[in-house]
Coordinates of C-alpha atoms in Angstrom, one line a residue:
Chain B
M1272 CA 0.0 0.0 0.0
K1273 CA 1.4 3.4 -1.0
S1274 CA 1.3 6.3 1.4
V1275 CA -0.7 9.3 0.5
G1276 CA 2.4 11.3 -0.1
E1277 CA 3.5 8.8 -2.7
V1278 CA 0.1 8.7 -4.3
L1279 CA 0.2 12.5 -4.6
K1280 CA 3.7 12.4 -6.1
D1281 CA 2.6 9.9 -8.7
L1282 CA -0.5 11.9 -9.3
S1283 CA 1.6 15.0 -10.1
N1284 CA 3.8 13.0 -12.4
I1285 CA 0.8 11.7 -14.3
L1286 CA -1.1 14.9 -14.5
G1287 CA 2.0 17.0 -15.2
S1288 CA 1.2 20.5 -16.0
K1289 CA -2.5 19.8 -15.6
M1290 CA -2.0 19.9 -11.8
L1291 CA -2.1 23.6 -11.0
Q1292 CA -1.4 23.6 -7.3
T1293 CA -1.2 21.3 -4.2
R1294 CA -1.4 22.1 -0.6
T1295 CA -1.2 19.9 2.5
L1296 CA -3.5 21.4 5.2
Q1297 CA -3.0 18.7 7.8
P1298 CA -1.3 15.3 7.5
E1299 CA -4.5 13.7 6.4
K1300 CA -5.9 16.5 4.3
I1301 CA -4.6 17.4 0.9
C1302 CA -5.9 19.9 -1.5
M1303 CA -5.1 20.1 -5.2
Q1304 CA -6.3 22.3 -8.0
V1305 CA -6.9 21.1 -11.6
Q1306 CA -8.6 22.3 -14.7
A1307 CA -12.2 21.4 -15.3
G1308 CA -12.2 18.1 -17.1
D1309 CA -8.9 16.9 -15.6
H1310 CA -10.7 16.1 -12.4
R1311 CA -11.8 12.8 -14.0
D1312 CA -8.1 11.8 -14.7
A1313 CA -7.2 12.5 -11.1
I1314 CA -10.1 10.5 -9.7
K1315 CA -9.4 7.7 -12.1
F1316 CA -5.8 7.5 -10.8
I1317 CA -6.9 7.6 -7.2
L1318 CA -9.4 4.8 -7.8
K1319 CA -6.7 2.7 -9.5
Q1320 CA -4.5 3.0 -6.4
D1321 CA -7.3 2.3 -4.0
E1322 CA -10.5 0.7 -5.3
N1323 CA -12.3 1.4 -2.1
A1324 CA -11.8 5.1 -2.4
G1325 CA -15.1 6.9 -2.2
I1326 CA -16.5 10.4 -2.3
S1327 CA -17.3 12.2 0.9
A1328 CA -18.9 15.3 -0.6
I1329 CA -18.8 17.7 -3.5
T1330 CA -18.8 21.2 -2.2
G1331 CA -19.0 24.4 -4.2
V1332 CA -18.3 28.0 -3.7
D1333 CA -19.5 30.9 -5.7
L1334 CA -16.4 33.0 -6.6
G1335 CA -18.3 35.7 -8.5
E1336 CA -17.4 35.0 -12.2
K1337 CA -16.6 31.4 -11.5
I1338 CA -17.9 28.5 -9.4
E1339 CA -15.3 26.4 -7.6
L1340 CA -16.2 22.8 -7.2
M1341 CA -14.4 20.6 -4.7
Y1342 CA -14.4 16.8 -4.9
H1343 CA -13.5 15.4 -1.5
I1344 CA -12.2 11.9 -2.1
R1345 CA -11.6 9.6 0.8
T1346 CA -8.8 7.2 0.5
H1347 CA -6.8 5.2 3.2
G1348 CA -8.1 7.5 5.9
T1349 CA -7.1 10.7 4.1
I1350 CA -9.2 13.2 2.3
I1351 CA -7.8 14.4 -1.0
T1352 CA -9.7 17.4 -2.2
I1353 CA -9.7 18.0 -5.9
G1354 CA -10.7 21.5 -6.7
T1355 CA -11.7 22.8 -10.1
E1356 CA -13.4 25.9 -11.5
V1357 CA -16.2 26.3 -14.0
P1358 CA -17.5 29.6 -15.4
K1359 CA -20.7 30.7 -13.8
K1360 CA -22.4 31.7 -17.1
N1361 CA -22.1 28.2 -18.6
A1362 CA -21.6 26.0 -15.5
K1363 CA -21.0 22.6 -17.0
I1364 CA -18.7 19.8 -15.9
E1365 CA -18.4 16.1 -16.8
S1366 CA -20.1 13.8 -14.3
I1367 CA -18.0 11.4 -12.3
M1368 CA -21.0 9.1 -11.6
D1369 CA -19.6 6.4 -13.9
L1370 CA -16.4 6.3 -11.9
I1371 CA -18.0 6.6 -8.4
P1372 CA -21.7 5.8 -8.5
G1373 CA -22.0 7.3 -5.0
A1374 CA -21.4 10.7 -6.5
N1375 CA -25.0 10.6 -7.8
F1376 CA -26.4 12.4 -4.8
H1377 CA -23.5 14.8 -4.4
E1378 CA -23.7 15.9 -8.0
R1379 CA -27.5 16.4 -7.8
E1380 CA -27.1 18.4 -4.6
A1381 CA -24.5 20.7 -6.3
S1382 CA -26.6 21.1 -9.3
D1383 CA -29.7 22.0 -7.2
L1384 CA -27.9 24.5 -5.0
L1385 CA -25.3 26.0 -7.3
G1386 CA -26.7 25.4 -10.7
V1387 CA -23.8 23.3 -12.1
V1388 CA -24.8 21.0 -14.9
F1389 CA -23.1 17.6 -14.6
E1390 CA -22.9 16.2 -18.2
G1391 CA -23.4 12.5 -18.4
H1392 CA -25.3 12.2 -15.1
L1393 CA -27.7 9.3 -15.5
N1394 CA -30.5 10.7 -13.3
P1395 CA -30.3 14.5 -13.1
K1396 CA -33.4 15.0 -11.1
R1397 CA -33.8 17.3 -8.1
L1398 CA -32.7 16.1 -4.8
I1399 CA -33.0 18.9 -2.3
L1400 CA -35.1 21.7 -3.7
P1401 CA -38.8 21.2 -4.1
E1402 CA -40.2 20.3 -7.5
D1403 CA -42.0 23.6 -7.8
W1404 CA -38.9 25.7 -7.1
P1405 CA -38.1 28.1 -10.0
E1406 CA -35.8 26.7 -12.7
N1407 CA -33.1 29.4 -12.6
V1408 CA -32.8 30.2 -8.9
F1409 CA -29.8 28.5 -7.3
P1410 CA -29.9 29.2 -3.5
L1411 CA -26.1 29.0 -2.8
R1412 CA -25.1 31.4 -5.5
R1413 CA -24.4 34.8 -4.0
D1414 CA -26.6 36.7 -6.4
A1415 CA -29.6 34.4 -5.9
L1416 CA -32.7 36.3 -4.9
I1417 CA -34.5 33.7 -2.8
T1418 CA -36.8 36.3 -1.3
N1419 CA -38.5 36.5 -4.7
V1420 CA -39.4 32.8 -4.7
P1421 CA -43.1 32.3 -4.1
S1422 CA -44.1 30.2 -1.2
K1423 CA -45.4 26.7 -1.6
M1424 CA -47.9 26.4 -4.5
G1425 CA -50.2 23.5 -3.5
N1426 CA -49.4 20.0 -4.4
S1427 CA -45.9 19.3 -5.5
E1428 CA -45.2 17.6 -8.8
S1429 CA -43.2 14.9 -7.0
L1430 CA -46.4 13.3 -5.8
K1431 CA -47.7 12.9 -9.4
D1432 CA -44.9 10.9 -10.9
V1433 CA -45.8 7.7 -9.2
E1434 CA -45.7 4.9 -11.7
Q1435 CA -47.0 1.6 -10.3
V1436 CA -45.4 -0.8 -12.7
S1437 CA -41.9 -0.2 -14.0
S1438 CA -40.8 -0.9 -17.6
D1439 CA -39.4 -4.2 -16.4
E1440 CA -42.6 -6.3 -15.9
R1441 CA -41.1 -8.3 -13.0
L1442 CA -40.6 -5.3 -10.8
I1443 CA -43.3 -3.4 -9.0
N1444 CA -42.8 0.2 -7.9
I1445 CA -43.8 1.0 -4.4
V1446 CA -43.6 4.5 -3.1
L1447 CA -42.9 4.9 0.6
G1448 CA -43.3 8.4 2.0
P1449 CA -42.9 11.4 2.2
Q1450 CA -45.5 10.9 4.9
H1451 CA -45.5 7.4 6.3
P1452 CA -46.1 6.0 9.8
A1453 CA -42.8 4.2 9.8
L1454 CA -40.8 7.3 8.9
I1455 CA -39.9 9.7 11.7
E1456 CA -38.9 12.4 9.2
P1457 CA -40.3 13.0 5.7
E1458 CA -38.3 11.2 3.0
R1459 CA -39.6 9.4 -0.1
F1460 CA -38.3 6.0 -1.2
S1461 CA -39.3 4.7 -4.6
L1462 CA -38.7 0.9 -4.1
K1463 CA -38.6 -1.5 -7.0
V1464 CA -39.6 -4.8 -5.5
D1465 CA -39.6 -8.3 -6.8
G1466 CA -41.8 -10.1 -4.3
E1467 CA -40.4 -9.4 -0.9
I1468 CA -36.9 -8.5 -2.3
V1469 CA -36.1 -4.9 -2.9
R1470 CA -34.1 -4.7 -6.1
Q1471 CA -33.6 -1.0 -6.4
V1472 CA -34.3 2.0 -4.2
E1473 CA -34.3 5.7 -5.2
P1474 CA -34.4 8.0 -2.2
R1475 CA -35.7 11.5 -2.4
I1476 CA -34.6 13.6 0.5
G1477 CA -34.6 17.3 1.1
Y1478 CA -38.1 17.6 2.5
V1479 CA -36.6 19.1 5.7
H1480 CA -33.7 20.9 4.1
R1481 CA -33.3 24.0 6.3
G1482 CA -30.8 25.9 4.3
I1483 CA -28.4 26.4 7.1
E1484 CA -25.5 27.0 4.7
K1485 CA -27.4 29.9 3.2
A1486 CA -28.3 31.2 6.6
T1487 CA -24.7 31.2 7.8
E1488 CA -23.7 33.3 4.8
S1489 CA -25.7 36.3 6.1
R1490 CA -24.6 36.1 9.7
T1491 CA -21.3 36.9 11.5
Y1492 CA -18.8 34.2 12.3
L1493 CA -19.7 34.5 16.0
Q1494 CA -23.5 34.1 15.3
D1495 CA -22.8 31.2 13.1
I1496 CA -21.4 29.1 15.9
Y1497 CA -24.8 29.1 17.6
L1498 CA -26.6 28.4 14.4
V1499 CA -24.5 25.4 13.3
E1500 CA -24.8 24.0 16.8
R1501 CA -28.5 23.6 16.1
I1502 CA -27.9 21.3 13.0
C1503 CA -28.5 18.5 15.5
G1504 CA -29.1 19.0 19.2
I1505 CA -27.8 15.5 20.3
C1506 CA -24.4 16.0 18.8
N1507 CA -24.3 19.8 19.0
A1508 CA -20.7 20.1 20.2
C1509 CA -19.4 18.2 17.1
H1510 CA -20.9 20.8 14.8
A1511 CA -19.6 23.7 16.8
A1512 CA -16.1 22.1 17.0
C1513 CA -16.1 21.5 13.3
F1514 CA -17.1 25.1 12.4
C1515 CA -14.7 26.6 14.9
Q1516 CA -11.8 24.5 13.6
S1517 CA -12.5 25.6 10.1
V1518 CA -12.6 29.3 11.1
E1519 CA -9.4 28.8 13.1
A1520 CA -7.7 27.1 10.1
I1521 CA -8.7 30.1 7.9
M1522 CA -7.4 32.5 10.5
G1523 CA -4.2 30.5 11.1
V1524 CA -4.8 30.4 14.8
N1525 CA -3.6 27.7 17.2
I1526 CA -5.8 27.2 20.3
P1527 CA -4.2 26.7 23.7
P1528 CA -3.6 23.1 24.8
R1529 CA -6.0 23.5 27.8
A1530 CA -8.8 24.5 25.4
K1531 CA -8.0 21.4 23.3
Y1532 CA -8.4 19.2 26.4
L1533 CA -11.6 20.9 27.4
R1534 CA -13.0 20.5 23.8
T1535 CA -12.1 16.8 24.0
I1536 CA -13.9 16.5 27.3
I1537 CA -17.1 18.1 26.0
L1538 CA -17.0 16.1 22.8
E1539 CA -16.5 12.9 24.7
L1540 CA -19.4 13.7 27.0
N1541 CA -21.5 14.4 23.9
R1542 CA -20.4 11.0 22.4
I1543 CA -21.2 9.1 25.6
H1544 CA -24.7 10.6 26.1
S1545 CA -25.5 10.2 22.4
H1546 CA -24.6 6.5 22.3
M1547 CA -26.6 5.9 25.5
L1548 CA -29.5 7.8 24.0
L1549 CA -29.3 5.5 20.9
L1550 CA -29.0 2.3 22.9
G1551 CA -31.9 3.3 25.1
H1552 CA -34.0 4.2 22.1
A1553 CA -33.1 0.8 20.5
G1554 CA -34.7 -0.7 23.6
L1555 CA -37.8 1.4 23.1
E1556 CA -38.1 0.4 19.5
I1557 CA -38.2 -3.3 20.3
G1558 CA -40.7 -2.7 23.0
Y1559 CA -38.2 -3.1 25.8
E1560 CA -39.1 -0.1 27.9
T1561 CA -37.3 -1.3 31.0
L1562 CA -34.0 -1.1 29.2
F1563 CA -35.0 2.3 27.8
H1564 CA -35.7 3.7 31.2
Y1565 CA -32.6 2.4 32.9
M1566 CA -30.4 3.5 30.1
W1567 CA -31.7 7.0 30.1
R1568 CA -31.6 7.1 33.9
D1569 CA -27.9 6.3 33.8
R1570 CA -27.4 8.9 31.0
E1571 CA -28.6 11.6 33.4
P1572 CA -25.3 12.0 35.2
I1573 CA -23.7 12.8 31.9
M1574 CA -26.3 15.5 31.2
D1575 CA -25.6 16.9 34.7
M1576 CA -21.9 17.0 33.9
M1577 CA -22.7 18.9 30.6
E1578 CA -24.8 21.3 32.6
N1579 CA -22.1 21.9 35.1
L1580 CA -19.5 22.3 32.5
T1581 CA -21.3 24.5 30.0
G1582 CA -24.4 25.9 31.7
N1583 CA -26.9 23.9 29.8
R1584 CA -28.0 20.3 29.6
V1585 CA -28.4 19.9 25.9
I1586 CA -27.1 22.7 23.7
A1587 CA -23.6 23.2 25.1
S1588 CA -22.5 26.5 23.4
F1589 CA -19.1 25.7 24.9
I1590 CA -16.8 25.8 22.0
T1591 CA -16.0 29.1 20.4
I1592 CA -13.5 30.4 17.9
G1593 CA -10.1 30.3 19.5
G1594 CA -10.9 28.0 22.3
V1595 CA -13.7 27.4 24.7
R1596 CA -16.0 29.7 26.6
R1597 CA -15.6 28.5 30.1
D1598 CA -13.1 26.7 32.3
L1599 CA -13.6 23.6 34.2
R1600 CA -14.0 24.3 37.9
E1601 CA -11.3 22.5 39.9
E1602 CA -13.7 21.3 42.6
Y1603 CA -15.9 19.6 40.0
I1604 CA -13.1 17.4 38.6
P1605 CA -13.4 14.6 41.3
V1606 CA -17.2 14.5 40.7
I1607 CA -16.7 13.9 37.0
K1608 CA -14.1 11.2 37.8
T1609 CA -16.3 9.3 40.3
E1610 CA -19.4 9.5 38.1
L1611 CA -17.5 8.2 35.1
A1612 CA -16.1 5.3 37.1
K1613 CA -19.7 4.4 38.2
L1614 CA -20.8 4.7 34.6
K1615 CA -18.1 2.4 33.4
D1616 CA -19.4 -0.4 35.6
K1617 CA -22.9 0.2 34.4
M1618 CA -21.8 0.2 30.8
N1619 CA -20.2 -3.2 31.4
F1620 CA -23.6 -4.4 32.8
Y1621 CA -25.3 -3.1 29.6
R1622 CA -22.8 -4.7 27.4
Q1623 CA -23.5 -8.1 29.1
L1624 CA -27.2 -7.3 28.7
F1625 CA -27.0 -6.6 25.0
E1626 CA -24.9 -9.7 24.4
N1627 CA -26.9 -12.2 26.5
D1628 CA -30.3 -10.9 27.3
L1629 CA -33.1 -13.3 26.3
T1630 CA -35.6 -10.6 25.6
I1631 CA -33.3 -8.7 23.3
K1632 CA -32.5 -11.9 21.4
M1633 CA -36.2 -12.8 21.1
R1634 CA -37.2 -9.4 19.8
T1635 CA -34.3 -9.0 17.3
A1636 CA -33.5 -12.4 15.9
D1637 CA -36.3 -14.4 14.1
V1638 CA -38.8 -11.8 15.1
Q1639 CA -42.2 -13.2 16.1
I1640 CA -41.6 -16.6 14.7
V1641 CA -42.0 -18.3 18.1
L1642 CA -45.3 -16.5 18.7
G1643 CA -46.6 -17.2 15.2
A1644 CA -45.7 -20.9 15.5
A1645 CA -47.3 -21.1 18.9
I1646 CA -50.6 -19.7 17.6
A1647 CA -50.4 -22.2 14.6
V1648 CA -49.9 -25.1 17.0
K1649 CA -52.8 -24.0 19.2
L1650 CA -55.2 -23.4 16.2
F1651 CA -54.3 -26.2 13.8
L1652 CA -52.2 -28.8 15.5
G1653 CA -54.3 -29.6 18.6
G1654 CA -52.4 -27.4 21.0
P1655 CA -50.7 -29.1 23.9
Y1656 CA -52.3 -32.5 23.5
G1657 CA -50.6 -35.4 21.9
P1658 CA -52.0 -38.6 20.3
V1659 CA -51.3 -40.6 23.4
F1660 CA -51.8 -39.8 27.0
Y1661 CA -54.6 -37.4 26.0
G1662 CA -55.5 -35.0 28.7
S1663 CA -52.7 -36.2 30.9
S1664 CA -50.4 -34.3 33.2
A1665 CA -48.9 -30.9 32.6
V1666 CA -45.5 -32.4 32.0
W1667 CA -46.7 -34.3 28.9
C1668 CA -48.7 -31.3 27.7
T1669 CA -45.6 -29.1 27.9
L1670 CA -43.5 -31.7 26.1
W1671 CA -46.0 -32.1 23.3
F1672 CA -46.4 -28.4 22.9
T1673 CA -42.7 -27.7 22.8
L1674 CA -42.2 -30.5 20.3
K1675 CA -44.9 -29.2 17.9
L1676 CA -43.6 -25.7 18.3
L1677 CA -40.1 -26.7 17.4
M1678 CA -41.4 -28.7 14.4
V1679 CA -43.4 -25.7 13.1
I1680 CA -40.5 -23.4 13.6
A1681 CA -38.2 -25.8 11.8
F1682 CA -40.7 -26.2 8.9
T1683 CA -41.1 -22.4 8.5
E1684 CA -37.4 -21.8 8.6
Y1685 CA -37.0 -24.5 6.0
L1686 CA -39.7 -23.0 3.7
T1687 CA -38.1 -19.5 3.9
C1688 CA -34.8 -21.0 3.1
V1689 CA -36.0 -23.0 0.1
F1690 CA -38.7 -20.9 -1.5
A1691 CA -38.8 -17.2 -2.3
R1692 CA -42.0 -15.6 -0.9
L1693 CA -44.8 -14.8 -3.3
R1694 CA -45.0 -11.4 -4.9
I1695 CA -48.0 -9.4 -3.9
D1696 CA -49.3 -9.3 -7.5
Q1697 CA -49.1 -13.1 -7.7
V1698 CA -51.0 -13.4 -4.4
L1699 CA -53.6 -11.0 -5.6
S1700 CA -54.1 -12.8 -8.9
V1701 CA -54.5 -16.2 -7.2
N1702 CA -57.0 -14.5 -4.8
W1703 CA -59.2 -13.0 -7.4
K1704 CA -58.9 -15.4 -10.3
L1705 CA -58.9 -18.7 -8.4
F1706 CA -60.0 -18.5 -4.9
L1707 CA -62.9 -16.1 -5.4
P1708 CA -64.6 -18.1 -8.2
L1709 CA -63.9 -21.3 -6.3
S1710 CA -65.5 -20.0 -3.1
L1711 CA -68.5 -18.8 -5.0
L1712 CA -68.8 -22.2 -6.8
S1713 CA -68.5 -24.0 -3.4
L1714 CA -71.2 -21.7 -2.0
A1715 CA -73.5 -22.5 -4.9
A1716 CA -72.7 -26.2 -4.6
A1717 CA -73.4 -26.2 -0.9
A1718 CA -76.7 -24.5 -1.4
G1719 CA -77.6 -27.0 -4.2
V1720 CA -76.7 -30.0 -2.0
S1721 CA -78.7 -28.7 1.0
L1722 CA -81.7 -28.0 -1.2
W1723 CA -81.4 -31.4 -2.8
L1724 CA -81.3 -33.1 0.6
N1725 CA -84.2 -31.1 1.9
P1726 CA -87.3 -33.4 2.1
L1727 CA -89.6 -30.5 1.2
W1728 CA -88.2 -30.2 -2.2
R1729 CA -88.1 -33.9 -3.0
Chain R
M662 CA -29.4 -21.2 29.0
A663 CA -32.7 -19.5 30.0
R664 CA -31.2 -17.7 32.9
L665 CA -33.2 -14.8 34.3
S666 CA -32.3 -11.5 32.6
P667 CA -29.9 -9.4 34.8
I668 CA -32.2 -6.4 34.2
L669 CA -34.8 -8.3 36.3
R670 CA -32.5 -8.1 39.3
E671 CA -32.0 -4.4 38.6
A672 CA -35.8 -3.8 38.4
L673 CA -36.5 -5.8 41.6
A674 CA -33.8 -3.9 43.5
H675 CA -35.3 -0.7 42.4
I676 CA -38.5 -1.3 44.2
F677 CA -36.7 -0.6 47.5
K678 CA -34.6 2.3 46.2
K679 CA -35.4 6.0 45.9
P680 CA -36.9 6.9 42.5
A681 CA -34.5 8.2 39.9
T682 CA -37.0 10.9 38.9
Q683 CA -37.6 14.1 40.8
R684 CA -40.9 15.3 42.2
Y685 CA -40.5 18.4 40.0
P686 CA -43.2 20.9 40.6
E687 CA -43.2 20.3 44.4
V688 CA -39.5 19.9 44.8
K689 CA -37.5 22.3 42.7
P690 CA -34.3 20.9 41.2
K691 CA -31.0 22.7 42.1
V692 CA -29.4 23.9 38.9
S693 CA -25.6 23.9 38.7
S694 CA -23.7 27.2 39.3
G695 CA -23.1 29.0 36.0
F696 CA -26.5 27.8 34.7
R697 CA -27.6 29.8 31.7
G698 CA -31.1 30.9 32.8
K699 CA -33.0 34.2 32.6
Q700 CA -30.8 37.2 32.0
T701 CA -30.4 40.0 34.6
F702 CA -29.3 43.3 33.4
N703 CA -27.6 46.0 35.4
I704 CA -28.4 49.3 33.8
N705 CA -25.9 51.2 35.9
L706 CA -23.0 49.3 34.2
C707 CA -24.4 49.7 30.7
I708 CA -22.5 52.1 28.4
S709 CA -25.0 51.8 25.5
C710 CA -22.5 50.3 23.1
G711 CA -25.0 47.9 21.5
L712 CA -22.5 45.1 21.1
C713 CA -25.0 42.6 22.7
A714 CA -27.7 43.4 20.2
R715 CA -25.2 43.2 17.3
D716 CA -23.8 39.8 18.3
C717 CA -27.1 38.2 19.3
P718 CA -27.5 35.2 16.9
A719 CA -31.3 35.1 17.5
K720 CA -31.8 38.8 17.2
A721 CA -33.5 38.8 20.6
I722 CA -32.0 42.0 21.8
E723 CA -33.5 45.3 20.8
M724 CA -31.9 48.6 21.7
V725 CA -34.6 50.9 23.1
D726 CA -34.5 54.4 24.4
V727 CA -34.6 54.7 28.1
E728 CA -34.3 58.3 29.4
G729 CA -32.4 59.4 26.4
K730 CA -29.9 56.5 26.2
M731 CA -30.1 53.3 24.2
R732 CA -30.4 50.2 26.4
P733 CA -30.9 46.5 25.5
L734 CA -34.3 45.0 25.8
F735 CA -34.4 41.2 25.9
H736 CA -37.1 39.2 24.1
L737 CA -36.8 35.9 25.9
D738 CA -39.3 34.3 23.5
R739 CA -36.6 34.5 20.9
C740 CA -33.6 34.0 23.2
I741 CA -31.6 30.8 22.7
F742 CA -29.7 31.3 26.0
C743 CA -26.3 31.1 24.5
Y744 CA -25.1 34.1 26.5
Q745 CA -23.0 35.6 23.7
C746 CA -24.5 39.0 24.9
A747 CA -22.9 38.5 28.3
E748 CA -19.6 37.6 26.7
S749 CA -19.7 40.5 24.3
C750 CA -20.6 43.1 27.0
P751 CA -17.4 45.0 27.8
R752 CA -18.7 46.0 31.3
G753 CA -20.3 42.8 32.5
A754 CA -23.7 44.3 32.7
I755 CA -25.5 41.2 31.6
K756 CA -25.4 38.2 34.0
S757 CA -27.1 34.9 34.0
S758 CA -29.5 33.8 36.8
E759 CA -30.7 30.4 37.9
I760 CA -34.3 31.1 36.9
F761 CA -35.3 28.5 34.4
E762 CA -39.1 28.4 34.7
L763 CA -39.9 30.7 31.8
A764 CA -42.9 29.1 30.2
S765 CA -45.7 31.6 29.7
A766 CA -48.9 31.9 27.8
D767 CA -48.3 35.6 27.2
K768 CA -45.3 36.7 25.1
S769 CA -45.2 40.1 26.9
D770 CA -44.2 38.3 30.1
L771 CA -41.1 37.2 28.3
V772 CA -39.5 40.6 28.0
V773 CA -36.7 41.8 30.2
K774 CA -37.1 45.6 30.2
P775 CA -34.0 47.7 31.1
K776 CA -36.1 50.2 33.0
E777 CA -37.8 47.8 35.3
E778 CA -34.6 46.1 36.2
A779 CA -33.1 49.5 37.2
A780 CA -36.2 50.2 39.4
N781 CA -35.8 46.8 41.0
K782 CA -32.2 47.6 41.8
V783 CA -33.1 50.9 43.4
G784 CA -36.0 49.4 45.3

């Protein structure tokens, strides 16, 4: 495996004069500037070195006459940023979707927000802006007049393009969302399903796009800290840290070591409480409310620490440009240490619980199969009674029931392994074309037989 | 194999323990020192520079005329309690308090007027 420095050296040899400029910001962050069009050569070369290289983001900046696009490529734990400029009047650039399919969404985002056309993109639909957004207004361009955009105009076009059957006859298109009981936030998924198997999915996000990037443009750096903190309340310190680090990098400021330690402490507290929140919520989702309550009870000391350290339970507002806003009070340090030691024991307990607990196993692996099999045994297989010793002791009943239950479970597992489940259209056609006429016929036959047997009609 | 879940022991032990929850409206929780609650404003320290209003990310501070001088008026319904105002103030006229029960059915209750605060200080 080559180091990133070597990759960069080879890259400059291959691109030659096409490579305009390189900079190393941090050991694991490298920036380079190329002409529009040459970005594909650079990405091809990186992919040749590391086939697992992927794209983290495509970001863009409006420079006035030009738009700068930055492709952030992730390879071996390093981010290589490939920057290129396109004229704003005729903002066109070749798509890299054929090289990295994941660039699909990033390119659509850039074309929505900055108005760059990606030539060769297979599916250049909107991703973030609503369908009824005006064609030539691109919010992240500096000259965009977004105040002139009319507010929502009734039903969006996106709801009309629902096609039930795709061109491929085998696949059925099912649209999930934007409003759906299973979704916490509005998103739309266009699923192409073959029976129970999802073959393709096309997500449409952006229903809750808040335009924080645009909002930060019109505020001061100081005000922006408090805005970006609210991207997500649970992990708020991360966003503030990220923003402040960027501003400090622009300013060329080094923060004092104590501030670095304090930042680490608040970020770690954020991480711990966020993980505990998630694990507790996982318990709630599987209906294990006891776990949820205990997990969140044990999360409380962390929230208290956050409050003591920052002045607020949730939104820390602790990190600022150039350091942190408060110091840790000396007398509070032993409290943090003892609480964290207690929490460590508790987390070991939860780890044991997640690994071994019967309830979690039952509700996450082979969900509901035991209950379904038990109902089937009771309804169709004679419940707890066996062919011999009918109505005998509880021991025999338990034995018979367990035996039948295991048989049904084994049979179901076997069926799911061997056969694919029926597609919904197959089930429906059997229902309407076979079972319905058959049941009507049987009704008529039953009526005929009972009339024929009736002595009054003889 | 089918051992009892360890959480059962935890749940049983909890019957005899003090509840983890607090009896909130009856028993008021003690907030930590340095808590970012309702602002207090000391008009005697204010030099009418307006830095607090300029830096406020939520635009919750309005500069109003009090006896010929511009003073900050806090709209707590917009305030996000970041306390950038207190940090920006060159004279330390804005301080946090431990008052956190700010829910109100009337927005006009959620205004910290500079004049009233001054009157309170005198009285």
